[in-house]
PDB file of C-alpha atoms in Angstrom:
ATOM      1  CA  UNK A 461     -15.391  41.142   4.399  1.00 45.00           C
ATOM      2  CA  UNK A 462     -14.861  42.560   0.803  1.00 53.00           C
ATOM      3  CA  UNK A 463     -11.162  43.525   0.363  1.00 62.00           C
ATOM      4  CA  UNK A 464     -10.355  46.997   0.236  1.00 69.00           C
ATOM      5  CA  UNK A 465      -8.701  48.544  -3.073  1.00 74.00           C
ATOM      6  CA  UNK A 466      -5.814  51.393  -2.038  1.00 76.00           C
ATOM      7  CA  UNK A 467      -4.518  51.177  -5.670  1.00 79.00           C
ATOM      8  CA  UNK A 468      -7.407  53.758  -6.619  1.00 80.00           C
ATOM      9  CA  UNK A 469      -9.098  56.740  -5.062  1.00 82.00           C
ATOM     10  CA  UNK A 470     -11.753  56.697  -3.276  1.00 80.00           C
ATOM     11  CA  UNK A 471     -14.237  59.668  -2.434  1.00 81.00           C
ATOM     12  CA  UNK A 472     -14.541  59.023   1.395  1.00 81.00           C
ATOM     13  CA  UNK A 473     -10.302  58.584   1.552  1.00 86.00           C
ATOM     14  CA  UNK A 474     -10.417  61.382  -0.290  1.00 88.00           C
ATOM     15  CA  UNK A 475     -12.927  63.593   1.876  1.00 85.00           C
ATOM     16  CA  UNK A 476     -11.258  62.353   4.689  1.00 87.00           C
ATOM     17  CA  UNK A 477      -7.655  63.601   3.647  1.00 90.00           C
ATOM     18  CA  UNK A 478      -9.314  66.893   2.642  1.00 90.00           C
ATOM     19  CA  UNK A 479     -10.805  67.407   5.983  1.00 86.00           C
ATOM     20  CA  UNK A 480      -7.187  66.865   7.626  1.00 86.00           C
ATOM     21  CA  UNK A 481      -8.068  62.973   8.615  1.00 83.00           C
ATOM     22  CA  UNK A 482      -5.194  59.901   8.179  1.00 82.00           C
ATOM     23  CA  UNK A 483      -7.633  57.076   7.038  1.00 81.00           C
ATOM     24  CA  UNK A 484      -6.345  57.574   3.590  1.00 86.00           C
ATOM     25  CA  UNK A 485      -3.591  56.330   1.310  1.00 88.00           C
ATOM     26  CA  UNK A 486      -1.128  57.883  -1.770  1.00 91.00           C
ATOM     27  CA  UNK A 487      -3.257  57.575  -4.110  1.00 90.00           C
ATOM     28  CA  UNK A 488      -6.299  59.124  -2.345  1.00 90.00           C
ATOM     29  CA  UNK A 489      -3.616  62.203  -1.669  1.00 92.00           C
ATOM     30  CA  UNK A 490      -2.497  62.373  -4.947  1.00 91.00           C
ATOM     31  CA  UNK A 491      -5.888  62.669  -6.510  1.00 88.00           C
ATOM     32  CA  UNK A 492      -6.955  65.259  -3.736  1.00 89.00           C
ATOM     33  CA  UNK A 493      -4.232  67.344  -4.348  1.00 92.00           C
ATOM     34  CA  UNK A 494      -4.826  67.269  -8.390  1.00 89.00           C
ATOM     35  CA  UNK A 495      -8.354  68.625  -7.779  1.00 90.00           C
ATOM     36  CA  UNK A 496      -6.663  71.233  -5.544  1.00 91.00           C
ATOM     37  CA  UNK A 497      -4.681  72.142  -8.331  1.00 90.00           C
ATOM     38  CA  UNK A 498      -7.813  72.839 -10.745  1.00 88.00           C
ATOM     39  CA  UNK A 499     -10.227  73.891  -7.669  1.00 90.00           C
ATOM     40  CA  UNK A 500      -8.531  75.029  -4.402  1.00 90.00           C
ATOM     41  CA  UNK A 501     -12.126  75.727  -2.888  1.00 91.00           C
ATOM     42  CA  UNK A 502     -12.611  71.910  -2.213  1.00 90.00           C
ATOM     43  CA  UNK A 503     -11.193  72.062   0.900  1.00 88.00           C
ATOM     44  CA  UNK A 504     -13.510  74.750   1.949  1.00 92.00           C
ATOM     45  CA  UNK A 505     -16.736  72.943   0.665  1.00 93.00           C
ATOM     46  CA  UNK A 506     -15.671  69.998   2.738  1.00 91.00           C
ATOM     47  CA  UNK A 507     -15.245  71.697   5.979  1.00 91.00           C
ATOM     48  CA  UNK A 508     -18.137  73.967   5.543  1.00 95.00           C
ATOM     49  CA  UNK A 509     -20.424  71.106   5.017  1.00 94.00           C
ATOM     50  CA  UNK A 510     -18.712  69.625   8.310  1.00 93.00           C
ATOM     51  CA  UNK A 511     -19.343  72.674  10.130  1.00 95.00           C
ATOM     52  CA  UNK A 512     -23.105  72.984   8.961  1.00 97.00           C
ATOM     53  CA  UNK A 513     -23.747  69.450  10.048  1.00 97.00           C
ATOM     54  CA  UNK A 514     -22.637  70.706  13.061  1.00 97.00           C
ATOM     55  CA  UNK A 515     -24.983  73.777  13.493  1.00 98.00           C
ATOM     56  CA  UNK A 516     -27.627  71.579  12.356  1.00 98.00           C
ATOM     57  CA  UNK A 517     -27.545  68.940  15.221  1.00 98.00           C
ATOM     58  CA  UNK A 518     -26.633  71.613  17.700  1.00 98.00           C
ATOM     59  CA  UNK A 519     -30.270  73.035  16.567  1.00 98.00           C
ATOM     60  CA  UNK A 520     -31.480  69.919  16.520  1.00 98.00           C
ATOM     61  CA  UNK A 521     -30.708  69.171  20.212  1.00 98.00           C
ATOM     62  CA  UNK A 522     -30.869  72.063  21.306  1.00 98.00           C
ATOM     63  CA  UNK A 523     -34.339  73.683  20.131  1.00 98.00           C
ATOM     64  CA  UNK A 524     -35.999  70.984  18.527  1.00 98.00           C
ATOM     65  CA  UNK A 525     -35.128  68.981  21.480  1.00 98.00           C
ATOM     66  CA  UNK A 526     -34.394  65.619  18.821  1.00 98.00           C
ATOM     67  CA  UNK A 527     -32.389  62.613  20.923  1.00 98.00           C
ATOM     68  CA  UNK A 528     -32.224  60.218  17.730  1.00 98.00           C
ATOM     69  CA  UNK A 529     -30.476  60.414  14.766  1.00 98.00           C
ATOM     70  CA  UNK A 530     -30.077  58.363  11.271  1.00 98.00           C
ATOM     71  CA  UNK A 531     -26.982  58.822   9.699  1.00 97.00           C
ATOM     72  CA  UNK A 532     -27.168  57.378   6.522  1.00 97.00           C
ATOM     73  CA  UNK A 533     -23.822  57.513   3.930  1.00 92.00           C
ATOM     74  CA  UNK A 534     -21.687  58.044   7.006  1.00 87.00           C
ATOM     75  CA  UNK A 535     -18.375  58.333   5.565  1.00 83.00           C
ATOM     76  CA  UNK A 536     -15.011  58.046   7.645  1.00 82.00           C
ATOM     77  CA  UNK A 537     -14.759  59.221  10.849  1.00 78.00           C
ATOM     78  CA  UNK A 538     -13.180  62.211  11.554  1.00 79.00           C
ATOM     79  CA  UNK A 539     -13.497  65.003  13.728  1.00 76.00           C
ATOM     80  CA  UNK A 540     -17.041  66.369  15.576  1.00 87.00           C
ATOM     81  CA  UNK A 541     -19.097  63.409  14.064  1.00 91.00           C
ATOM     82  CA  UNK A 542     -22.912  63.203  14.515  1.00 95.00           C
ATOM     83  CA  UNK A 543     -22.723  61.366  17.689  1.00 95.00           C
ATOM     84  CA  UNK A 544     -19.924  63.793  19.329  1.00 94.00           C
ATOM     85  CA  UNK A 545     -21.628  66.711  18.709  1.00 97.00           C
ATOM     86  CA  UNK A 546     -25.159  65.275  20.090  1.00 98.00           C
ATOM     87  CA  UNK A 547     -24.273  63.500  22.966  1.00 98.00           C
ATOM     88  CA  UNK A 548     -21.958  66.623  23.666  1.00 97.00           C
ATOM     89  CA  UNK A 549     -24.853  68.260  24.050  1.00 98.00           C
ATOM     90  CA  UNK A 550     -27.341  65.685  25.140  1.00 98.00           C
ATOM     91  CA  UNK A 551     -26.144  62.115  26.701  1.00 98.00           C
ATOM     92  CA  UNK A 552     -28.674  60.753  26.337  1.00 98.00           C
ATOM     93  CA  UNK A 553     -28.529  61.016  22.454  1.00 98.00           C
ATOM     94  CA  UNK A 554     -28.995  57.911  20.576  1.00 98.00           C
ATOM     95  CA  UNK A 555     -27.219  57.834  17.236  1.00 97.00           C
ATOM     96  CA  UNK A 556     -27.430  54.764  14.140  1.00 97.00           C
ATOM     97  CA  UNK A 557     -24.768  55.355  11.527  1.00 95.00           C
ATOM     98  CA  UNK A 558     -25.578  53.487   8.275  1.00 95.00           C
ATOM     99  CA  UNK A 559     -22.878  52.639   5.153  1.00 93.00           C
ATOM    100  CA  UNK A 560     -21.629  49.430   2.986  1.00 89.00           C
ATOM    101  CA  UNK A 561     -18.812  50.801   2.155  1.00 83.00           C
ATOM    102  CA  UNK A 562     -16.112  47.917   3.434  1.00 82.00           C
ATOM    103  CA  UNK A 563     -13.585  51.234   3.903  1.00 80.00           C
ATOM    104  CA  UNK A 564     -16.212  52.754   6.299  1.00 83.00           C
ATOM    105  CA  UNK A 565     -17.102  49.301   7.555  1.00 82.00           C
ATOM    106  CA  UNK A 566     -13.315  48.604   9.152  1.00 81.00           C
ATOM    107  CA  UNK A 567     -13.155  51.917  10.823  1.00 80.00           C
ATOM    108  CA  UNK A 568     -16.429  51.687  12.589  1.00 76.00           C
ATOM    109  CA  UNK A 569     -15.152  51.116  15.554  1.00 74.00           C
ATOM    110  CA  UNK A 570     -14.104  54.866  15.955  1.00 73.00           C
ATOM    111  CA  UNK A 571     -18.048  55.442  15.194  1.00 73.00           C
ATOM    112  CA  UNK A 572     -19.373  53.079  17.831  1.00 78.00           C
ATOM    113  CA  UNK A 573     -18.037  54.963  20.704  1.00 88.00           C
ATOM    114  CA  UNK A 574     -20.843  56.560  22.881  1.00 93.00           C
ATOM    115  CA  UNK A 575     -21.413  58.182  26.067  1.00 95.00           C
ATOM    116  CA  UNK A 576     -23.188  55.476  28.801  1.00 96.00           C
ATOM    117  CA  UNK A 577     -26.212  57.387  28.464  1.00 97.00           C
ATOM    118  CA  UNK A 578     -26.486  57.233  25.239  1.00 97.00           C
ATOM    119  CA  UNK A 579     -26.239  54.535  22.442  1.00 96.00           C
ATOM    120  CA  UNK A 580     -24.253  54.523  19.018  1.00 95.00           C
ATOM    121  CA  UNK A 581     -24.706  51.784  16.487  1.00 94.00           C
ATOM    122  CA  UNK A 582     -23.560  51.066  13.024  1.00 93.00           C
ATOM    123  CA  UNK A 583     -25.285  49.156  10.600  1.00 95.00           C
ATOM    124  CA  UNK A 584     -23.709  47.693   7.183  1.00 94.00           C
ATOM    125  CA  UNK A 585     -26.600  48.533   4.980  1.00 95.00           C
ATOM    126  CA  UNK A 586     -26.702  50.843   1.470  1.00 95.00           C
ATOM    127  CA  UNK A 587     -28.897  53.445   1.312  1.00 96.00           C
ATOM    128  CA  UNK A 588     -30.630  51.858  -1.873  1.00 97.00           C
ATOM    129  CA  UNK A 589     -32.463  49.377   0.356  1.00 97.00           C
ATOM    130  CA  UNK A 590     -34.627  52.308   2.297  1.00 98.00           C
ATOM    131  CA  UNK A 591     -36.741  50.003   4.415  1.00 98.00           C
ATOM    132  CA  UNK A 592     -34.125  47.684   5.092  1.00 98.00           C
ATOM    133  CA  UNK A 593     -32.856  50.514   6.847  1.00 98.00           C
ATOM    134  CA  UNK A 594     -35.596  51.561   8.319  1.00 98.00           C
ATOM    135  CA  UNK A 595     -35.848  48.209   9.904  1.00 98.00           C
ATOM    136  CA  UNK A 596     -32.634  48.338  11.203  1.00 98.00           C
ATOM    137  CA  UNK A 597     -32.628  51.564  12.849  1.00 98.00           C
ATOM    138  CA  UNK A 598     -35.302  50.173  14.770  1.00 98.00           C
ATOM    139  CA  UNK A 599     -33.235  48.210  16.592  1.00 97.00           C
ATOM    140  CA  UNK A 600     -31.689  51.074  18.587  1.00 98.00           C
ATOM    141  CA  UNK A 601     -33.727  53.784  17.451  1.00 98.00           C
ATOM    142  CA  UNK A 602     -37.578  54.168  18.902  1.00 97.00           C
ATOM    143  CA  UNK A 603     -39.449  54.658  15.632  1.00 91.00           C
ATOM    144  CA  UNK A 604     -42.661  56.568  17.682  1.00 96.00           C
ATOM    145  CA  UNK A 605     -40.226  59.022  18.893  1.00 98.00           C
ATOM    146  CA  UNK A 606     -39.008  61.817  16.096  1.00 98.00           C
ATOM    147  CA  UNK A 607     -35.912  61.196  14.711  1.00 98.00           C
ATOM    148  CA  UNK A 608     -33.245  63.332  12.382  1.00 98.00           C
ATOM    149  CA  UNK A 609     -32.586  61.812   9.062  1.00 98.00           C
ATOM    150  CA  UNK A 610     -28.974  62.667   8.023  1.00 98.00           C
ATOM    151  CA  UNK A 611     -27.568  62.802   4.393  1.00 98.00           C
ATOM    152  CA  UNK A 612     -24.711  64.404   4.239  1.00 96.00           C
ATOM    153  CA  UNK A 613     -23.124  64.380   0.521  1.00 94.00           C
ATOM    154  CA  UNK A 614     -24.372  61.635  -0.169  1.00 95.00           C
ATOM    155  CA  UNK A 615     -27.437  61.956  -2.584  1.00 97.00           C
ATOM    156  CA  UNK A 616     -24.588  63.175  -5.063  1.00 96.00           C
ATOM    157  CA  UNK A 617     -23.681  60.154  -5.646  1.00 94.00           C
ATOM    158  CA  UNK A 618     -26.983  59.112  -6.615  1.00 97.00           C
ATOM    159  CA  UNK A 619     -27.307  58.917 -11.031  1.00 95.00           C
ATOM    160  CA  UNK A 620     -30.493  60.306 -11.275  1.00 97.00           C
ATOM    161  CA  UNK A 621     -32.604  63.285  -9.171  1.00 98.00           C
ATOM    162  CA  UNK A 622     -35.927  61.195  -9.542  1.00 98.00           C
ATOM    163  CA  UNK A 623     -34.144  58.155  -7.938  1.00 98.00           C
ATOM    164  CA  UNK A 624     -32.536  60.461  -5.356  1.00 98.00           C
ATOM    165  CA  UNK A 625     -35.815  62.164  -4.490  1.00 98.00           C
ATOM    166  CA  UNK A 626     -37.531  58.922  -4.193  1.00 98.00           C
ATOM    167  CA  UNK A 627     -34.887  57.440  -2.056  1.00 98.00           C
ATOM    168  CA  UNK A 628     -35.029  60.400   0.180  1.00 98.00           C
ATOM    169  CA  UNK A 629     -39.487  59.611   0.238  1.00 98.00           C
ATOM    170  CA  UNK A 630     -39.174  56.522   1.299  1.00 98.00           C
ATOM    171  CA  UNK A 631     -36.585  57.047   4.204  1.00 98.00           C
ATOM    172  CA  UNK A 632     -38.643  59.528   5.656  1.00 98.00           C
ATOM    173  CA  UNK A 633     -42.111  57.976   5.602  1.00 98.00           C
ATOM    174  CA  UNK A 634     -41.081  55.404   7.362  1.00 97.00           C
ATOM    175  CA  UNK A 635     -40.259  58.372  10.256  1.00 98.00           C
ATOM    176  CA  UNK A 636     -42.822  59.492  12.682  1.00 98.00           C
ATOM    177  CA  UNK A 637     -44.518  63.010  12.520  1.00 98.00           C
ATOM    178  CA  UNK A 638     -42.142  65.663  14.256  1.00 98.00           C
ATOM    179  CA  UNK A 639     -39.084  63.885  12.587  1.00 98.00           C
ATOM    180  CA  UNK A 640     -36.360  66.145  10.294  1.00 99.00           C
ATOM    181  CA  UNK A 641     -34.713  65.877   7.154  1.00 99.00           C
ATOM    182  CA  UNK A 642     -31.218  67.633   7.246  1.00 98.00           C
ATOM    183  CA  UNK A 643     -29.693  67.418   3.786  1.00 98.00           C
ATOM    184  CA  UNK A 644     -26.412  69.296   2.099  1.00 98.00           C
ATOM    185  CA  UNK A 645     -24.980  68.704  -1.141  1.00 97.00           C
ATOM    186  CA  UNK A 646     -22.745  69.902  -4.145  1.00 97.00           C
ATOM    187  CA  UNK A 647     -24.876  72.404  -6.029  1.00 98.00           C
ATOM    188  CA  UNK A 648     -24.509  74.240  -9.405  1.00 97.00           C
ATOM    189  CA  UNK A 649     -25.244  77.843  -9.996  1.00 95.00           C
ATOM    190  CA  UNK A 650     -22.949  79.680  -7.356  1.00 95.00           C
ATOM    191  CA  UNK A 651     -19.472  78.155  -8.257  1.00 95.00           C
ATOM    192  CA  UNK A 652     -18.306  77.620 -11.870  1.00 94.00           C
ATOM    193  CA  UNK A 653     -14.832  76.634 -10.787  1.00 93.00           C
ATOM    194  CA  UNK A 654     -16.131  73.702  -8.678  1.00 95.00           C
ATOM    195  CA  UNK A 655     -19.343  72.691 -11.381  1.00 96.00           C
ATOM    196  CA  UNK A 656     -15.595  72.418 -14.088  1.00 93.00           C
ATOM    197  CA  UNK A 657     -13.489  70.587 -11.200  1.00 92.00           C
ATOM    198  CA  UNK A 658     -15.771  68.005 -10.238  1.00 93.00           C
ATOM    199  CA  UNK A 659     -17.412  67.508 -14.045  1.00 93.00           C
ATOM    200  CA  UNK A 660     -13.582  66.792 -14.828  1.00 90.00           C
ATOM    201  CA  UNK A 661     -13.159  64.581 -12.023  1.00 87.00           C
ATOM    202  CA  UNK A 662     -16.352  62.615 -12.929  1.00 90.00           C
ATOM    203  CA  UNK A 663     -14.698  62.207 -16.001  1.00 88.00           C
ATOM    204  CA  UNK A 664     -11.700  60.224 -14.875  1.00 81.00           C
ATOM    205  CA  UNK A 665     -13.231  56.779 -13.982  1.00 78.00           C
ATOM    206  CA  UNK A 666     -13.741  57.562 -10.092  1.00 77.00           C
ATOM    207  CA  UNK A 667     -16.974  57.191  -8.515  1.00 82.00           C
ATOM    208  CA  UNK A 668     -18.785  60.047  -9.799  1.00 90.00           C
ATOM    209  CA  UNK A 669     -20.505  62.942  -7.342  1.00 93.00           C
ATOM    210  CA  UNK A 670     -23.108  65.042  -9.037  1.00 96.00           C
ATOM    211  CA  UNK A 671     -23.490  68.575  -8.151  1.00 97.00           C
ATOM    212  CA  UNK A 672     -27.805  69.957  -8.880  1.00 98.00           C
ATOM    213  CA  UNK A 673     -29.249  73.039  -9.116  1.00 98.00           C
ATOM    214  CA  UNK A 674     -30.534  74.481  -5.671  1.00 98.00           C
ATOM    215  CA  UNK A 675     -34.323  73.517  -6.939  1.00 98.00           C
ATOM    216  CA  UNK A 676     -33.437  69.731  -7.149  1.00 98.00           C
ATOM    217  CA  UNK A 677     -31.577  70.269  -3.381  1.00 98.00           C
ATOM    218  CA  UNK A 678     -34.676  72.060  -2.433  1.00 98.00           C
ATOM    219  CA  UNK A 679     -36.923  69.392  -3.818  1.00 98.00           C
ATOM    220  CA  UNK A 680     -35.816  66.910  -1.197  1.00 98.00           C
ATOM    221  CA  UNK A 681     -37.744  69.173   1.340  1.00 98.00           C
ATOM    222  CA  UNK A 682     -40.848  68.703  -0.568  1.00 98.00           C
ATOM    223  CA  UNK A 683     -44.173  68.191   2.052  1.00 98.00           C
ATOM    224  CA  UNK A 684     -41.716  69.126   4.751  1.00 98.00           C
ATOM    225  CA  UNK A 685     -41.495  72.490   7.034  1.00 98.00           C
ATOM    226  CA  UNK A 686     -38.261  74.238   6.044  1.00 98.00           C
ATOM    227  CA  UNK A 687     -36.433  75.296   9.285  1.00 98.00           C
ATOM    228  CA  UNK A 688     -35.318  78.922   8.313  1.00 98.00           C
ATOM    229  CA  UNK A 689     -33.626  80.209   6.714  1.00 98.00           C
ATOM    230  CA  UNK A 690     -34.431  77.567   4.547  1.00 98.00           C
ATOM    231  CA  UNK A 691     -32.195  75.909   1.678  1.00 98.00           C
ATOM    232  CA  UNK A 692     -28.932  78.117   1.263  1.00 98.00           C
ATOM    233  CA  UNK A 693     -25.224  77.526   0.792  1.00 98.00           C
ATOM    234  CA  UNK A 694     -24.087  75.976   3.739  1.00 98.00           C
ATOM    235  CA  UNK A 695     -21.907  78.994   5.477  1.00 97.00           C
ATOM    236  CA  UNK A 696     -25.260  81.142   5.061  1.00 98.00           C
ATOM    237  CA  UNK A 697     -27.483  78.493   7.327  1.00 98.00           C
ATOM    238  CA  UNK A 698     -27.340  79.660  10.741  1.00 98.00           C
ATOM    239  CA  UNK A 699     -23.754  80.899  11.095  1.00 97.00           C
ATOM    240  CA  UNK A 700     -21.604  81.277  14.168  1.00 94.00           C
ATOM    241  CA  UNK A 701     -20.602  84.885  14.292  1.00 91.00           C
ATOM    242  CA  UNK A 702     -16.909  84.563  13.175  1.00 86.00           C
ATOM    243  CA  UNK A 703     -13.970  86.036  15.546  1.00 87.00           C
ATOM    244  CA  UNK A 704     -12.735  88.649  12.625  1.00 87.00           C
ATOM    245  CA  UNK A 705     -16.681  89.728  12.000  1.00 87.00           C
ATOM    246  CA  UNK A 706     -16.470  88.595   8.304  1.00 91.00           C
ATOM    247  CA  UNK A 707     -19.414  87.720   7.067  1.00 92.00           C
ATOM    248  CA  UNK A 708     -19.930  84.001   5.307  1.00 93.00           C
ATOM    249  CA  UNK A 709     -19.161  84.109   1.530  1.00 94.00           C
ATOM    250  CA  UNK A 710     -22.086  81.678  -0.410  1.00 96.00           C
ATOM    251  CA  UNK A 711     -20.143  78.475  -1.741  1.00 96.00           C
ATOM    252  CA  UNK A 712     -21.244  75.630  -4.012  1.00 96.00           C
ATOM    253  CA  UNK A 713     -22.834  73.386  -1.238  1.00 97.00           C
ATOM    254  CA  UNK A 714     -26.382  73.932   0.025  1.00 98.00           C
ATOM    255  CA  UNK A 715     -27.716  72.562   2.776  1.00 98.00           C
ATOM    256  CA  UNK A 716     -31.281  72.766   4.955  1.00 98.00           C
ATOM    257  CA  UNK A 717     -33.086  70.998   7.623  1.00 98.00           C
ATOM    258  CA  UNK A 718     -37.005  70.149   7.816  1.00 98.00           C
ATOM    259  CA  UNK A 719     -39.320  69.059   9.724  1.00 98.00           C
ATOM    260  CA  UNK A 720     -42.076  66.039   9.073  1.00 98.00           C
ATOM    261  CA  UNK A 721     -45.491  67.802  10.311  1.00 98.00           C
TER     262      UNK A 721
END
């Protein structure tokens, strides 16, 4: 098992720490709190994109009536993961998480917990190798039934929007007709503090994220059936009505969620 490094940050520690998790270390604290400092906001992009994910299964399960999902670029566990909130909702619900990250990789035991209904595997796989995936899902997933592809901040990581797009093509053909997309990511155009925080943070050696304009987010949808209200910033997609009656404030992540006709 490749050795894991705590004497640098790391994006998923740092995520993690952001969203109020412990599977982090000093130096994935220190760096979180220095992009605070520039760009306080961060913590609200990461728990907004939680919460969509959230809404999105819910819908999901609930009125699209998926029971399989594909969550690729897992991340750390933390709280109200994809499996929780499905099998919450449905049993039944069978759920494959998919990373190679060796930091992810240690900690999947807190991922492969599942109801005894359902089923929740994890499988050590990178989501350059799209068919090796695939073929792995297959093990636990039933690839005639639809299924909900999952990327969840991860095709920022991806250098290039062609590569990105292409990734995201080849995942889903290999997904039978009735099957979603649900995608959210850092986005430019809403947000100049964040675009300035996380250019700078790209900057400092870390593993760089990179935030796209809404049409490259939107892109990913291409030949798919939006689900409305389409692609938006993620407190705008289907919100809960919230206890003071504020309404959601657009932030620098958008998210949607598609369907394969």
């Amino acid at each position: 098992m490749t050795e894991i490094d705590t004497s640098v940050p790391h994006s998923a520690r740092i995520w993690n720490y952001w969203l109020g998790g412990k599977d982090n270390y000093p130096v994935d604290e220190a760096a979180g709190d220095a992009y605070t400092a520039v760009f306080p906001g961060i913590v609200t992009i990461a728990r907004s994109s939680r919460a969509f994910l959230g809404r999105a299964i819910r819908y999901l399960v609930l009125e699209a009536g998926v029971r399989q999902f594909l969550d690729v670029g897992t991340g750390l566990p933390t709280a109200d993961n994809t499996h929780e909130v499905a099998q919450r909702l449905a049993p039944e619900a069978r759920i494959v998480y998919v990373d190679n990250d060796p930091l992810v990789l240690a900690h999947a035991r807190a991922l492969l917990t599942s109801t005894p209904e359902g089923v929740t595997a994890y499988e050590d796989l990178s989501l350059y190798e799209p068919e090796g995936v695939l073929e792995a899902a297959g093990r636990t997933l039933d690839t005639t039934r639809p299924t909900a592809l999952i990327l969840s901040g991860i095709l920022g990581h991806v250098e290039g929007h062609d590569r990105a797009r292409d990734l995201v093509r080849r995942l889903m053909a290999g997904l039978p007709a009735g099957s979603f997309l649900c995608v959210n990511d850092g986005s430019r155009g809403t947000d100049p503090a964040y675009e300035a925080a996380q250019d700078g943070y790209n900057e400092t050696g870390a593993v760089p994220y990179f935030l796209r304009p809404v049409e490259q987010i939107e892109a990913y949808f291409d030949g798919l059936d939006l689900v409305d209200p389409g692609v938006v910033p993620v407190p705008l997609w289907r919100p809960d009505p919230a206890p003071d009656g504020t309404a959601p404030q657009p932030i620098g992540q958008h998210g949607g969620l598609a369907r394969k006709p």
